[in-house]
Amino acid sequence: MTSKPLFTTLVITLFLSLVSPMSFAASILKLPSSAEVKVLNGQTFDGGREVTLVEGTNQIVFRYVINYRDSGMQTQFNSDPVILTFDAKNAEYELSLPSIRNKNAANKFNKTPSVTLSSNQSNSVAYQADILRKNGLQLGRDYQEELLTYNQTQQLASVAAFAPTNTVPTNTVSTNTVSTNTVPTNVASASTVAPAQPQVITPKTIAEDQAEISEMLDYWYSKANAETKAKFKAKISQ
């Protein structure tokens, strides 16, 4: 007759042999060297080429940065930030990006980002992708804050769980379902709303102004090709 301790040991051994080691491992996402992740699940990301995922919905913001030759000149492509949302389930995922060999391909990617997401369990993993757009000057972008605002909408790759609940009014309705003449019933009339206080704007110091100009010059110089850089150097040396 089998003793109780031996029976217990056999049961534990059998259980461990039936459970896949993957079930104990965290999901990861492998990235190509040309993908620069800015935000992971609502938090600023500054890691390497492997991203540790959570079980369930994951959301990353990344930029596609690569060099290609255009009309014999070396050109750097910095894509608009791409939002990628997908579900992870204890697997090893890999992100692949399309080839960018000319300006048309670069513009096409910025207009409709198309990537390949696969795992060690499937050659094709479902995802939602969108562009995190911003009008005007693109320097000094706060991707984390922009993504919080994006996630408060009903857009393609938004995730409500990554938007702070205390910043979204409970009676807010998606803008694409509200007509322009709709007025919420709980909004006070204009005659009862206190006038807005004037905003005090502190003028920039000369040092702050020049620092901003310097940053803009550095940015545009880095975007220029070799011919444009040479012309710029010639102008400032006159």
PDB file of N, CA, C and O in Angstrom, residues 12 18 20 67 69 80 101-102 104 108-109 116 142 158 173 181 183-184 194 198 201 216 219-220 227 234:
ATOM      1  N   ILE A  12       2.128  15.646  -7.104  1.00  0.00           N
ATOM      2  CA  ILE A  12       2.781  16.920  -7.429  1.00  0.00           C
ATOM      3  C   ILE A  12       3.647  16.773  -8.675  1.00  0.00           C
ATOM      4  O   ILE A  12       3.652  17.642  -9.565  1.00  0.00           O
ATOM      5  N   LEU A  18       2.489  18.024 -16.388  1.00  0.00           N
ATOM      6  CA  LEU A  18       1.394  18.335 -17.292  1.00  0.00           C
ATOM      7  C   LEU A  18       1.269  19.821 -17.575  1.00  0.00           C
ATOM      8  O   LEU A  18       0.653  20.228 -18.556  1.00  0.00           O
ATOM      9  N   SER A  20       2.560  23.357 -18.768  1.00  0.00           N
ATOM     10  CA  SER A  20       3.605  23.904 -19.631  1.00  0.00           C
ATOM     11  C   SER A  20       4.392  24.968 -18.887  1.00  0.00           C
ATOM     12  O   SER A  20       3.820  25.788 -18.187  1.00  0.00           O
ATOM     13  N   ASN A  67      16.820  54.539 -41.944  1.00  0.00           N
ATOM     14  CA  ASN A  67      17.438  55.299 -43.028  1.00  0.00           C
ATOM     15  C   ASN A  67      17.187  54.598 -44.365  1.00  0.00           C
ATOM     16  O   ASN A  67      17.203  53.374 -44.444  1.00  0.00           O
ATOM     17  N   ARG A  69      17.766  55.372 -48.925  1.00  0.00           N
ATOM     18  CA  ARG A  69      18.358  56.234 -49.943  1.00  0.00           C
ATOM     19  C   ARG A  69      17.270  56.731 -50.876  1.00  0.00           C
ATOM     20  O   ARG A  69      16.476  55.963 -51.408  1.00  0.00           O
ATOM     21  N   ASP A  80       5.465  59.000 -37.720  1.00  0.00           N
ATOM     22  CA  ASP A  80       4.572  59.499 -36.687  1.00  0.00           C
ATOM     23  C   ASP A  80       4.422  58.401 -35.633  1.00  0.00           C
ATOM     24  O   ASP A  80       4.558  57.212 -35.948  1.00  0.00           O
ATOM     25  N   ARG A 101      11.771  52.079 -48.435  1.00  0.00           N
ATOM     26  CA  ARG A 101      12.874  52.287 -49.368  1.00  0.00           C
ATOM     27  C   ARG A 101      12.736  53.568 -50.176  1.00  0.00           C
ATOM     28  O   ARG A 101      13.616  53.899 -50.973  1.00  0.00           O
ATOM     29  N   ASN A 102      11.621  54.263 -49.996  1.00  0.00           N
ATOM     30  CA  ASN A 102      11.433  55.521 -50.713  1.00  0.00           C
ATOM     31  C   ASN A 102      10.410  56.373 -49.975  1.00  0.00           C
ATOM     32  O   ASN A 102       9.789  55.929 -48.997  1.00  0.00           O
ATOM     33  N   ASN A 104       7.518  57.457 -50.946  1.00  0.00           N
ATOM     34  CA  ASN A 104       6.140  56.991 -51.067  1.00  0.00           C
ATOM     35  C   ASN A 104       5.807  55.948 -49.997  1.00  0.00           C
ATOM     36  O   ASN A 104       4.725  55.972 -49.398  1.00  0.00           O
ATOM     37  N   LYS A 108       3.112  56.331 -47.009  1.00  0.00           N
ATOM     38  CA  LYS A 108       2.064  55.317 -46.885  1.00  0.00           C
ATOM     39  C   LYS A 108       2.003  54.783 -45.460  1.00  0.00           C
ATOM     40  O   LYS A 108       0.922  54.580 -44.903  1.00  0.00           O
ATOM     41  N   PHE A 109       3.173  54.564 -44.847  1.00  0.00           N
ATOM     42  CA  PHE A 109       3.204  54.050 -43.476  1.00  0.00           C
ATOM     43  C   PHE A 109       2.616  55.075 -42.514  1.00  0.00           C
ATOM     44  O   PHE A 109       1.869  54.721 -41.599  1.00  0.00           O
ATOM     45  N   THR A 116       3.373  43.649 -38.796  1.00  0.00           N
ATOM     46  CA  THR A 116       3.096  42.220 -38.630  1.00  0.00           C
ATOM     47  C   THR A 116       3.353  41.844 -37.184  1.00  0.00           C
ATOM     48  O   THR A 116       4.447  42.098 -36.659  1.00  0.00           O
ATOM     49  N   ASP A 142       4.794  65.140 -25.373  1.00  0.00           N
ATOM     50  CA  ASP A 142       4.532  64.340 -24.178  1.00  0.00           C
ATOM     51  C   ASP A 142       3.619  63.189 -24.597  1.00  0.00           C
ATOM     52  O   ASP A 142       2.398  63.273 -24.544  1.00  0.00           O
ATOM     53  N   SER A 158      -7.910  52.840 -28.977  1.00  0.00           N
ATOM     54  CA  SER A 158      -8.018  53.361 -27.608  1.00  0.00           C
ATOM     55  C   SER A 158      -8.335  52.245 -26.619  1.00  0.00           C
ATOM     56  O   SER A 158      -8.976  51.253 -26.956  1.00  0.00           O
ATOM     57  N   VAL A 173     -20.502  61.772 -23.804  1.00  0.00           N
ATOM     58  CA  VAL A 173     -20.898  60.897 -24.894  1.00  0.00           C
ATOM     59  C   VAL A 173     -19.910  61.089 -26.018  1.00  0.00           C
ATOM     60  O   VAL A 173     -19.410  62.188 -26.245  1.00  0.00           O
ATOM     61  N   ASN A 181     -26.074  70.453 -31.968  1.00  0.00           N
ATOM     62  CA  ASN A 181     -26.986  71.289 -31.188  1.00  0.00           C
ATOM     63  C   ASN A 181     -27.447  70.618 -29.914  1.00  0.00           C
ATOM     64  O   ASN A 181     -28.388  71.074 -29.281  1.00  0.00           O
ATOM     65  N   VAL A 183     -27.320  69.795 -26.017  1.00  0.00           N
ATOM     66  CA  VAL A 183     -26.814  70.418 -24.797  1.00  0.00           C
ATOM     67  C   VAL A 183     -27.107  69.497 -23.629  1.00  0.00           C
ATOM     68  O   VAL A 183     -28.253  69.115 -23.414  1.00  0.00           O
ATOM     69  N   PRO A 184     -26.088  69.045 -22.842  1.00  0.00           N
ATOM     70  CA  PRO A 184     -26.329  68.186 -21.688  1.00  0.00           C
ATOM     71  C   PRO A 184     -27.287  68.848 -20.708  1.00  0.00           C
ATOM     72  O   PRO A 184     -27.207  70.053 -20.456  1.00  0.00           O
ATOM     73  N   ALA A 194     -19.679  81.403 -13.624  1.00  0.00           N
ATOM     74  CA  ALA A 194     -18.760  82.480 -13.255  1.00  0.00           C
ATOM     75  C   ALA A 194     -17.801  82.747 -14.401  1.00  0.00           C
ATOM     76  O   ALA A 194     -17.355  81.823 -15.067  1.00  0.00           O
ATOM     77  N   PRO A 198      -8.728  85.689 -15.830  1.00  0.00           N
ATOM     78  CA  PRO A 198      -7.700  85.922 -16.849  1.00  0.00           C
ATOM     79  C   PRO A 198      -6.438  85.137 -16.537  1.00  0.00           C
ATOM     80  O   PRO A 198      -6.024  85.021 -15.392  1.00  0.00           O
ATOM     81  N   ILE A 201       0.315  85.122 -17.989  1.00  0.00           N
ATOM     82  CA  ILE A 201       1.377  84.515 -18.781  1.00  0.00           C
ATOM     83  C   ILE A 201       2.697  85.191 -18.436  1.00  0.00           C
ATOM     84  O   ILE A 201       2.836  86.412 -18.557  1.00  0.00           O
ATOM     85  N   MET A 216      15.146  73.942 -31.725  1.00  0.00           N
ATOM     86  CA  MET A 216      14.516  73.867 -33.038  1.00  0.00           C
ATOM     87  C   MET A 216      15.559  73.772 -34.150  1.00  0.00           C
ATOM     88  O   MET A 216      15.393  73.005 -35.106  1.00  0.00           O
ATOM     89  N   TYR A 219      16.944  70.325 -34.253  1.00  0.00           N
ATOM     90  CA  TYR A 219      15.973  69.376 -34.810  1.00  0.00           C
ATOM     91  C   TYR A 219      15.978  69.438 -36.327  1.00  0.00           C
ATOM     92  O   TYR A 219      16.093  68.416 -37.018  1.00  0.00           O
ATOM     93  N   TRP A 220      15.856  70.641 -36.901  1.00  0.00           N
ATOM     94  CA  TRP A 220      15.780  70.767 -38.350  1.00  0.00           C
ATOM     95  C   TRP A 220      17.118  70.422 -39.017  1.00  0.00           C
ATOM     96  O   TRP A 220      17.133  69.884 -40.139  1.00  0.00           O
ATOM     97  N   GLU A 227      23.452  67.665 -48.551  1.00  0.00           N
ATOM     98  CA  GLU A 227      23.532  68.854 -49.400  1.00  0.00           C
ATOM     99  C   GLU A 227      22.990  70.088 -48.680  1.00  0.00           C
ATOM    100  O   GLU A 227      23.597  71.168 -48.707  1.00  0.00           O
ATOM    101  N   ALA A 234      27.605  76.858 -45.197  1.00  0.00           N
ATOM    102  CA  ALA A 234      28.185  77.922 -46.014  1.00  0.00           C
ATOM    103  C   ALA A 234      27.559  79.267 -45.701  1.00  0.00           C
ATOM    104  O   ALA A 234      28.241  80.296 -45.682  1.00  0.00           O
TER     105      ALA A 234
END
